[in-house]
Short mmCIF file of C-alpha atoms and ligand atoms in Angstrom, two decimals:
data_model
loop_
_atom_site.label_atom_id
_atom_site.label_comp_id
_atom_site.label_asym_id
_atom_site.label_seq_id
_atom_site.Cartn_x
_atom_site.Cartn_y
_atom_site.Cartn_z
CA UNK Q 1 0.00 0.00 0.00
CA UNK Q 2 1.08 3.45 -0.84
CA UNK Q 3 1.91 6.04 2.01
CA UNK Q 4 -0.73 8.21 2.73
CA UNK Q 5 -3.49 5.43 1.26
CA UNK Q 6 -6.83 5.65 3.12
CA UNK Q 7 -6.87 1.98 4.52
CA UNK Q 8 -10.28 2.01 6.13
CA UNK Q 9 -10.15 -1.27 6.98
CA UNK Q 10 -6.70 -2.32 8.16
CA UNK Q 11 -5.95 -0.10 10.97
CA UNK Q 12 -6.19 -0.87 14.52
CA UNK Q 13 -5.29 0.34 17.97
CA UNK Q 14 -5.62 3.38 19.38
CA UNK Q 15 -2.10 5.33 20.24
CA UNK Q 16 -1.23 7.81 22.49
CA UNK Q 17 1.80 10.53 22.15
CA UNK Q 18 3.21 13.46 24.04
CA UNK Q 19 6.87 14.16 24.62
CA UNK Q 20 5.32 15.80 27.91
CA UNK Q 21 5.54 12.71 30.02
CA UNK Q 22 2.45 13.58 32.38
CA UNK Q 23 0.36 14.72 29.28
CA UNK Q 24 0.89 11.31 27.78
CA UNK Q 25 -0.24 9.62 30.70
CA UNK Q 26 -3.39 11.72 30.99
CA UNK Q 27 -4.54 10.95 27.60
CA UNK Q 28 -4.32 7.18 28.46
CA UNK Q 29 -7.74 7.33 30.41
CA UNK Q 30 -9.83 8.49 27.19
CA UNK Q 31 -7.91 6.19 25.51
CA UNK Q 32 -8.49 3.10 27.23
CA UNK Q 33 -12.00 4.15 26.60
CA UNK Q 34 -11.95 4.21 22.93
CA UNK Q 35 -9.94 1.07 22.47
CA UNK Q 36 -12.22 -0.75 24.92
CA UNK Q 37 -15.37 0.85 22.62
CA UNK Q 38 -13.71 -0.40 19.37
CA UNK Q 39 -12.25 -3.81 20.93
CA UNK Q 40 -8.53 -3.00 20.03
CA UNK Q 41 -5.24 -2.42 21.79
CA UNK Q 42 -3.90 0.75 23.33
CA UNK Q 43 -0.14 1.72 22.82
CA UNK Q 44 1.97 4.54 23.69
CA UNK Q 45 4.78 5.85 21.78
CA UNK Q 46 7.59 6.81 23.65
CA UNK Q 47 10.62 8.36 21.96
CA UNK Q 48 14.35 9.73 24.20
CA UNK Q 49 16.94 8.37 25.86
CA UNK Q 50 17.35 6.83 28.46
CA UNK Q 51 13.51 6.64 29.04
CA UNK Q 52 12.94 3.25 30.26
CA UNK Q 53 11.10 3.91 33.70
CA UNK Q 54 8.81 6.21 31.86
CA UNK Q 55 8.23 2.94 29.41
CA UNK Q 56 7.56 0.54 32.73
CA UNK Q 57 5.21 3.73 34.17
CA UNK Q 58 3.40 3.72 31.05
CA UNK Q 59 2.84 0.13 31.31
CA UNK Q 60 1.68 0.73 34.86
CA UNK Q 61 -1.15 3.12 33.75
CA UNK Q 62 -2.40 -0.06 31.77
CA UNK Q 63 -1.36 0.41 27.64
CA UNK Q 64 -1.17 -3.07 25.98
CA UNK Q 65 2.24 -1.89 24.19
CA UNK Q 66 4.77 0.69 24.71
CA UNK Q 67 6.71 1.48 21.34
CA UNK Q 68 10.12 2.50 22.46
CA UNK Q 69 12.48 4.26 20.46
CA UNK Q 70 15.49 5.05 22.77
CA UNK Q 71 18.24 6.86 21.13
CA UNK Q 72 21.05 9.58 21.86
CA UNK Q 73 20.19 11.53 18.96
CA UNK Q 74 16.36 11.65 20.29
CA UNK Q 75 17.43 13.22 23.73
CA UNK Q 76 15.89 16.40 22.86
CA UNK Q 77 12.21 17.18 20.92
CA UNK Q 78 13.01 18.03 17.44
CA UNK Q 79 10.48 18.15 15.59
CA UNK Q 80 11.81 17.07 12.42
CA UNK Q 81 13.53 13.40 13.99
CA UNK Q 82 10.42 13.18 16.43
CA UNK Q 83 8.05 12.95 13.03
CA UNK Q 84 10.17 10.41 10.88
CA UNK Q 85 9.86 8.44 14.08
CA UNK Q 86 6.24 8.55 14.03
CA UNK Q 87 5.86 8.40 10.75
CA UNK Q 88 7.75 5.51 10.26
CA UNK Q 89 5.76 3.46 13.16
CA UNK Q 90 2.88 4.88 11.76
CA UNK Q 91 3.31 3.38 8.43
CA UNK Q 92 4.53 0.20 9.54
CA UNK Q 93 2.08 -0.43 12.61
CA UNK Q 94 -1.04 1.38 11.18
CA UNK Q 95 -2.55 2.82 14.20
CA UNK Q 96 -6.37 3.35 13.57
CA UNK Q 97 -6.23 6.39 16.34
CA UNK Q 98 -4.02 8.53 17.11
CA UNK Q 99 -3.93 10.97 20.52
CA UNK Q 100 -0.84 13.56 20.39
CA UNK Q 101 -0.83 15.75 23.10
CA UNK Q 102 -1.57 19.45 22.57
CA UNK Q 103 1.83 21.38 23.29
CA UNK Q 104 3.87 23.60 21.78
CA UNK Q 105 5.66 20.71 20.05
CA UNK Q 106 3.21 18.53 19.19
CA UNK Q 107 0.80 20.60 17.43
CA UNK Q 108 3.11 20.84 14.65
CA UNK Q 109 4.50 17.55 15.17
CA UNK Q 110 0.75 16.19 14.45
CA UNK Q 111 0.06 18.67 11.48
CA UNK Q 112 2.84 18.10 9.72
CA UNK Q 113 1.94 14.20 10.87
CA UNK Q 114 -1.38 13.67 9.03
CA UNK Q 115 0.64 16.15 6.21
CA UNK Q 116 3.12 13.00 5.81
CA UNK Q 117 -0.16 10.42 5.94
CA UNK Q 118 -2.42 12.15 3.70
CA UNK Q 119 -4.81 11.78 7.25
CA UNK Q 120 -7.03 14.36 9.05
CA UNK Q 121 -6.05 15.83 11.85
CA UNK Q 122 -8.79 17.74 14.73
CA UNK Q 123 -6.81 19.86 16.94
CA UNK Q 124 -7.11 21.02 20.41
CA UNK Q 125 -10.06 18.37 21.16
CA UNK Q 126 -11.44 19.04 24.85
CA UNK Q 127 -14.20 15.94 24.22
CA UNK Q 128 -13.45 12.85 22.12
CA UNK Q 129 -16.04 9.86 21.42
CA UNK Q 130 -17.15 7.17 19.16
CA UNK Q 131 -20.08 7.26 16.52
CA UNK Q 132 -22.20 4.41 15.86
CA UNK Q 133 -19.98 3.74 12.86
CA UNK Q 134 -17.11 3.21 15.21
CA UNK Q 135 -15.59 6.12 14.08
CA UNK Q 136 -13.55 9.01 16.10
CA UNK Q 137 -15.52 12.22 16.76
CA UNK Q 138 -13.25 15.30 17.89
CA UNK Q 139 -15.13 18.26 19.35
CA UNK Q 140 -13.06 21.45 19.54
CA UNK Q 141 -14.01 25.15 20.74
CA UNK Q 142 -14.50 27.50 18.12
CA UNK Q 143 -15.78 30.59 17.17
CA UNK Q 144 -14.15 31.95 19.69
CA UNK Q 145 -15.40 30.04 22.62
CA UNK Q 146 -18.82 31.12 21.62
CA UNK Q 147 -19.29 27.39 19.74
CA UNK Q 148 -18.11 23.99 19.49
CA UNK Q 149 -17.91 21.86 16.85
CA UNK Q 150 -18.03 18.08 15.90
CA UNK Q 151 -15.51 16.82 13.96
CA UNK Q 152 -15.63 13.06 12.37
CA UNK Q 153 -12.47 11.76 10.42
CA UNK Q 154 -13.08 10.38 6.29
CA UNK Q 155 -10.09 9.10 6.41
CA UNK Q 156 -7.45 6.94 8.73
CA UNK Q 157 -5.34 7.12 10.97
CA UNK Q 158 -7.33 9.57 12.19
CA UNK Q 159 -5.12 11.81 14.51
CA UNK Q 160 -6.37 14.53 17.88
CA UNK Q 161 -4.44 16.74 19.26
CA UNK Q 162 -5.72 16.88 23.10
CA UNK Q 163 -4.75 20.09 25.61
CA UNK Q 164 -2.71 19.09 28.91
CA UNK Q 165 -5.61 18.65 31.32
CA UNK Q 166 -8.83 18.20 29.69
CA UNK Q 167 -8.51 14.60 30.61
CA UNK Q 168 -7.82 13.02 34.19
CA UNK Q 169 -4.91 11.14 34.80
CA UNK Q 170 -6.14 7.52 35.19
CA UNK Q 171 -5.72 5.27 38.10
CA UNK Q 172 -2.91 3.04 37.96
CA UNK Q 173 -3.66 -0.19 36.36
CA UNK Q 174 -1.14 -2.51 34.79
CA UNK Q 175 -2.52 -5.52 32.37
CA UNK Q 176 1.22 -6.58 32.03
CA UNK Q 177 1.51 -4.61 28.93
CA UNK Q 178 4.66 -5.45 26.71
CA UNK Q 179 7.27 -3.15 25.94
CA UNK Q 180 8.44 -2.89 22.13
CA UNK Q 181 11.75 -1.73 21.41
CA UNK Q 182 12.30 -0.46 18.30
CA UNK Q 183 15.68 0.47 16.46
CA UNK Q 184 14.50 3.60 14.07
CA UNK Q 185 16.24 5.88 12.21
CA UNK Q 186 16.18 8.99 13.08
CA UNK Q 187 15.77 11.97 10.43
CA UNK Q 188 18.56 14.66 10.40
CA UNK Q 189 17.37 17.90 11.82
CA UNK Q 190 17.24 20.79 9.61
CA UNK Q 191 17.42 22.96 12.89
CA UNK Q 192 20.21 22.97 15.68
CA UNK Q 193 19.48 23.86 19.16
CA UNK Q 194 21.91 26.09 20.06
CA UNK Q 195 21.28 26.16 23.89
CA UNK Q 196 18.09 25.84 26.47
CA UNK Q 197 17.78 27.83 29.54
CA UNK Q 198 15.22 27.05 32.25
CA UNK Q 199 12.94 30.22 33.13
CA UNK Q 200 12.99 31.86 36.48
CA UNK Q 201 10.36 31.10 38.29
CA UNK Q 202 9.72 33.74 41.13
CA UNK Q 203 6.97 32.66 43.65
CA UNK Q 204 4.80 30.07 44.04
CA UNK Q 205 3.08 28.80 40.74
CA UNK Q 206 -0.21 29.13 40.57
CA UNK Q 207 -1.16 25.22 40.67
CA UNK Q 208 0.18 25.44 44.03
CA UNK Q 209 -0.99 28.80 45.45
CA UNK Q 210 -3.78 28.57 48.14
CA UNK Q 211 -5.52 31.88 47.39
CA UNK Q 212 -5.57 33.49 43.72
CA UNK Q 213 -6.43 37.10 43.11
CA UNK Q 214 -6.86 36.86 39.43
CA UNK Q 215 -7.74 39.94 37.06
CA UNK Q 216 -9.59 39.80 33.49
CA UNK Q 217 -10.36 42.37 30.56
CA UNK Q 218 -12.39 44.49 33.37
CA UNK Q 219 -8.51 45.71 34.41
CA UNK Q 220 -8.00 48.66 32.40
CA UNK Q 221 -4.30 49.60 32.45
CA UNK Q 222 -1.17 47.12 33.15
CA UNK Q 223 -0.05 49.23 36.47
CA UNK Q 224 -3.78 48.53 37.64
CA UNK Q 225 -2.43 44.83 38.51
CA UNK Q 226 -0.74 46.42 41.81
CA UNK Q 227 -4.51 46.60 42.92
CA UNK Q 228 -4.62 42.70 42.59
CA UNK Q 229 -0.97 42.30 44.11
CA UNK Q 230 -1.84 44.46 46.95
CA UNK Q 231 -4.49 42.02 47.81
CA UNK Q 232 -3.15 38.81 47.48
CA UNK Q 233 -0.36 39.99 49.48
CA UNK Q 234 -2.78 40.63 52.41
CA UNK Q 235 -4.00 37.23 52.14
CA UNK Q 236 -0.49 35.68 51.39
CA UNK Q 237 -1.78 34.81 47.72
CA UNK Q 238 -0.51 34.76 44.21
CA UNK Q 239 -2.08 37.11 40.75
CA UNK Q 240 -4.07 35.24 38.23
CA UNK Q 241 -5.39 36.47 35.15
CA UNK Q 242 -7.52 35.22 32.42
CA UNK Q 243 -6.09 33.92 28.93
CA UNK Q 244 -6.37 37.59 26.81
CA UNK Q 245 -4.75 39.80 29.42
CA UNK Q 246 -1.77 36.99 28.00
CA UNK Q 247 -2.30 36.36 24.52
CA UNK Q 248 -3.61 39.93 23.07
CA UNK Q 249 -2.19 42.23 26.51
CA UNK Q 250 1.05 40.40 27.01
CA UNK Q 251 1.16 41.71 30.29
CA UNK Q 252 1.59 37.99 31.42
CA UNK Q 253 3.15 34.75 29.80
CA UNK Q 254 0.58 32.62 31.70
CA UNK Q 255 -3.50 32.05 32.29
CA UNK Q 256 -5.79 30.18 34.18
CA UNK Q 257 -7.89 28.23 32.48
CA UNK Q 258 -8.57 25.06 29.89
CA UNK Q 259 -5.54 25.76 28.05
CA UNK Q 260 -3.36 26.99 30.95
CA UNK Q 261 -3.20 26.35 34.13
CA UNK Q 262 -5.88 24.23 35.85
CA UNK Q 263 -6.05 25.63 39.40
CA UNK Q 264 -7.30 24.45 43.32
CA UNK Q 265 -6.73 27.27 45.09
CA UNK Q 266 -8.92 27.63 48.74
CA UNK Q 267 -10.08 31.07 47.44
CA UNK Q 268 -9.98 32.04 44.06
CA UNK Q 269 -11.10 35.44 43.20
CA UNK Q 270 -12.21 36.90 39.60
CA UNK Q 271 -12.33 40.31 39.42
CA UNK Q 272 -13.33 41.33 35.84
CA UNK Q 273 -13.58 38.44 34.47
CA UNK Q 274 -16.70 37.28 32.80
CA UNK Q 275 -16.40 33.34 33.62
CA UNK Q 276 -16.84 32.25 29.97
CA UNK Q 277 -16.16 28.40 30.17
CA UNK Q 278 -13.15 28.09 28.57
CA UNK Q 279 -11.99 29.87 32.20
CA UNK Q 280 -14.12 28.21 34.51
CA UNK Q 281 -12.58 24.90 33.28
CA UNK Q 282 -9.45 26.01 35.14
CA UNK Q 283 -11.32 26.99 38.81
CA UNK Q 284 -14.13 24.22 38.96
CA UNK Q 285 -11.96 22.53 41.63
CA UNK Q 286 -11.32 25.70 43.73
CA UNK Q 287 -12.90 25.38 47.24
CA UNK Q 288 -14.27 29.06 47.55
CA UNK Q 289 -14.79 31.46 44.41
CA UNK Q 290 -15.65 35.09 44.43
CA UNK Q 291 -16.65 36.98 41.45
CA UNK Q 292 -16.13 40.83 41.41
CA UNK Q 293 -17.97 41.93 38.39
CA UNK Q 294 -19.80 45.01 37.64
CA UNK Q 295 -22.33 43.47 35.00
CA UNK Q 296 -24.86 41.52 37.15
CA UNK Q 297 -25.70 38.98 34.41
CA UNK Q 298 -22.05 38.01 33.89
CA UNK Q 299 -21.60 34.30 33.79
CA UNK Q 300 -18.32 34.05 36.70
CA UNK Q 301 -21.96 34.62 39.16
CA UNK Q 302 -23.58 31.04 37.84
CA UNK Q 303 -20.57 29.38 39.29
CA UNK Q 304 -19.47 32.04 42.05
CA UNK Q 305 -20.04 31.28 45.69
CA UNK Q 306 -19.62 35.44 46.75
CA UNK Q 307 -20.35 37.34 44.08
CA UNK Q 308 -19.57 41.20 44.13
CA UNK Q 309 -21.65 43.46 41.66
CA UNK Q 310 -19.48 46.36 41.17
CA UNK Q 311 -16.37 48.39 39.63
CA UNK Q 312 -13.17 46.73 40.63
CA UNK Q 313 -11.51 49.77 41.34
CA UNK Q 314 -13.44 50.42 44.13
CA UNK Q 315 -14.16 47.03 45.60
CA UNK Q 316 -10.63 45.99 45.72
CA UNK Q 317 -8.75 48.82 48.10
CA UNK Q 318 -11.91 48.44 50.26
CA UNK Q 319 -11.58 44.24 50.13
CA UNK Q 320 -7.84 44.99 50.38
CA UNK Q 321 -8.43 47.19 54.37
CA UNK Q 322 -11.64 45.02 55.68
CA UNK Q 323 -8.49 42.07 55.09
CA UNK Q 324 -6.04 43.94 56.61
CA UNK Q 325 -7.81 44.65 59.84
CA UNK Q 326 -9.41 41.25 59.89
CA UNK Q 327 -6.34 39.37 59.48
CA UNK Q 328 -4.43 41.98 61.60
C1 FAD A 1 -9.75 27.34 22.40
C2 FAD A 1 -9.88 28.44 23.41
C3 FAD A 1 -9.30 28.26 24.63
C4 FAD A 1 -9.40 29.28 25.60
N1 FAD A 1 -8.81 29.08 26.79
C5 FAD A 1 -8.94 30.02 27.74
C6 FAD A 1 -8.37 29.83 29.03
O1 FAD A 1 -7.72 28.82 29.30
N2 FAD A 1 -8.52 30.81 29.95
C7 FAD A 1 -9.22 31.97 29.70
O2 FAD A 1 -9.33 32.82 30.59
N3 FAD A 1 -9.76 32.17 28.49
C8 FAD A 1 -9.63 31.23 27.51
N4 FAD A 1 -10.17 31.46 26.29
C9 FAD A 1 -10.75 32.80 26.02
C10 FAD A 1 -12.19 32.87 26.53
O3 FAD A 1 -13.07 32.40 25.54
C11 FAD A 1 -12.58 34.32 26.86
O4 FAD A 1 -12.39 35.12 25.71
C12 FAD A 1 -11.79 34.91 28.03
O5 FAD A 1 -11.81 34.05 29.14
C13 FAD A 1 -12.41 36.23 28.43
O6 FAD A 1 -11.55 36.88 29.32
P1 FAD A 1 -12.10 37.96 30.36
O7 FAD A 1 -13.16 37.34 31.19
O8 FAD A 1 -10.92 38.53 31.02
O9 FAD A 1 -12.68 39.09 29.39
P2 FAD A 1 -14.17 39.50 29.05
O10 FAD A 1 -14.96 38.32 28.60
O11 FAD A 1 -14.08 40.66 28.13
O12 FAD A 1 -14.76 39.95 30.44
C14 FAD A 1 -14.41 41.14 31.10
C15 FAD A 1 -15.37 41.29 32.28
O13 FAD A 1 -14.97 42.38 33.07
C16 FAD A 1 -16.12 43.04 33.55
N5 FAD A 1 -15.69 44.40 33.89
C17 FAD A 1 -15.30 45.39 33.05
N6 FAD A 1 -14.92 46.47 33.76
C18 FAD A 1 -15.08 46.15 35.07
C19 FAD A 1 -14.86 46.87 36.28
N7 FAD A 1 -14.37 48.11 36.29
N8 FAD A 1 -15.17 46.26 37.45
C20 FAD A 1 -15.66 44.99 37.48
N9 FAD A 1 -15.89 44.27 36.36
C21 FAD A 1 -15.60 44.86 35.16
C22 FAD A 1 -17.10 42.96 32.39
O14 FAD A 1 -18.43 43.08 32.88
C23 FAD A 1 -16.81 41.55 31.86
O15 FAD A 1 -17.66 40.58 32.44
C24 FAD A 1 -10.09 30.47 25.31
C25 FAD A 1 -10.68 30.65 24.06
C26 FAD A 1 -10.56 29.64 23.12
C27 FAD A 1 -11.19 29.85 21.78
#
């Protein structure tokens, strides 16, 4: 068969793929799902060096097979060795289902994926399922966030890409999978990485913060987050925000939400932030959340257990002495 053929018929298993370790593992709940649904195998595809326990831990979280590529040259995500790799399993295996997970790597590792195959490819999937026909359905936010849509595959394998945390790590459960080692070639990179440097990380990130102050469109200037800071300093917190005062602002590299940061905090507060889902899918499991908003109807109330109708600017130095005295 050629590459990039549409083999309805041959394919099977359901494979899972992130070069973030934690992601991959995540993705193997849904995944046991779908295989169970359509009676196959789950793998994982695991390419490094040296990356043998992750290979047992993967087995541990219950995949039939682990396909191991372990390999000096593969130490480091490239993206052009990382896809011969796949592609070359790909071809050779013929997964029927393909999860990659959704990072800055392996979105265009799984474009330029289904590219190579001639396949479709559904991005950023926060739901996944089977039809009737047995076949993968993607859904995906669009529209910006004000729709979602379905997407079904007309041709195989048929590859997701699927954002760190829309799925729950599984339990542990090993079926005494088997671990496949597998001696590929990898492709010369057209790219040389000419040196990595870990960021500085200053504080406590928010996944671990116990109170968040977080601050959404509703915050007018960039000096206006010292009226946030102030706060959460009285109540020994961190400063949130919501994704656009990152992406379009840039007065942050970070956001809470379901493609950033899934938080728990004890208190989480939302001043001017409408609660559109795509945010609330990153405070559902915060114990206590307070909504300062000066629209009544905004959506952060549905889910808010305080809610605050009023301007920001005035609520927060009066939130930020009431504290102060309380908590001395
Ligand atoms: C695929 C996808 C993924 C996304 N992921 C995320 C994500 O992870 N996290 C995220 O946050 N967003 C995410 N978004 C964006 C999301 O859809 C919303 O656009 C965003 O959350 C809105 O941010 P906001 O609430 O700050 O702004 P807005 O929706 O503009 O809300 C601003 C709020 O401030 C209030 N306000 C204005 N002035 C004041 C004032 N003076 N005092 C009090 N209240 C005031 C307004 O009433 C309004 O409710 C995603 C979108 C897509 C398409």
């Amino acid at each position: 068969m050629e590459e990039g053929e549409s083999d309805l018929g041959e394919r099977k298993g359901v494979w899972v793929f992130s070069e973030k370790h934690d992601l991959a593992l995540e993705m193997l709940g849904k995944g046991r799902e779908i295989a169970d649904k359509l009676q196959t195998e789950l793998a994982a595809v695991l390419i490094g060096f040296n990356v043998q326990a992750r290979a047992d831990e993967l087995i541990e979280y219950g995949v039939d097979k682990v396909y191991l590529v372990d390999n000096k040259t593969l130490e480091r995500f490239q993206v052009e060795s990382y896809l011969g790799v796949l592609h070359d399993l790909a071809i050779n295996y013929k997964p029927e289902i393909m999860l990659i997970g959704s990072t800055r790597n392996g979105r265009p590792l799984a474009a330029r994926l289904a590219t190579r195959l001639e396949a479709g490819c559904v991005p950023e999937c926060t739901r996944l399922s089977v039809d009737e026909h047995g076949q993968l359905v993607g859904e995906r936010i669009t529209y910006g966030g004000s729709a979602s849509a379905k997407i079904a595959f007309k041709t195989k394998p048929q590859i997701v890409t699927v954002p760190a945390r829309v799925f729950e790590k599984p339990e542990p459960r090993n079926r005494g999978g088997q671990v496949i080692r597998l001696d590929v070639k990898a492709e010369e990179p057209k790219t040389a990485i000419v040196s990595v440097k870990p960021l500085e990380i200053s504080g406590v990130r928010l996944e671990d913060a116990d109170v968040i102050v977080s601050c959404g469109r509703g915050l007018e200037k960039r000096e206006d987050v010292r009226l946030l800071d102030d706060l959460a300093t009285v109540l020994g917190g961190v400063v949130g925000n919501s994704r656009p005062l990152a992406e379009d602002r840039k007065w942050f590299t970070e956001w809470v939400g379901l493609s950033g940061h899934k938080v728990k905090p004890k208190l989480y507060i939302a001043c001017g932030i409408s609660g559109v889902i795509q945010h609330v899918a990153g405070i559902r499991d915060a114990k206590v959340i307070v909504g300062i908003n000066k629209d009544e109807q905004a959506p952060i109330f549905e889910i808010a257990d305080y809610g605050v109708v009023g301007n920001l600017y005035e609520i927060l130095p009066a939130l930020k002495e009431a504290f102060k005295k309380q908590l001395g």
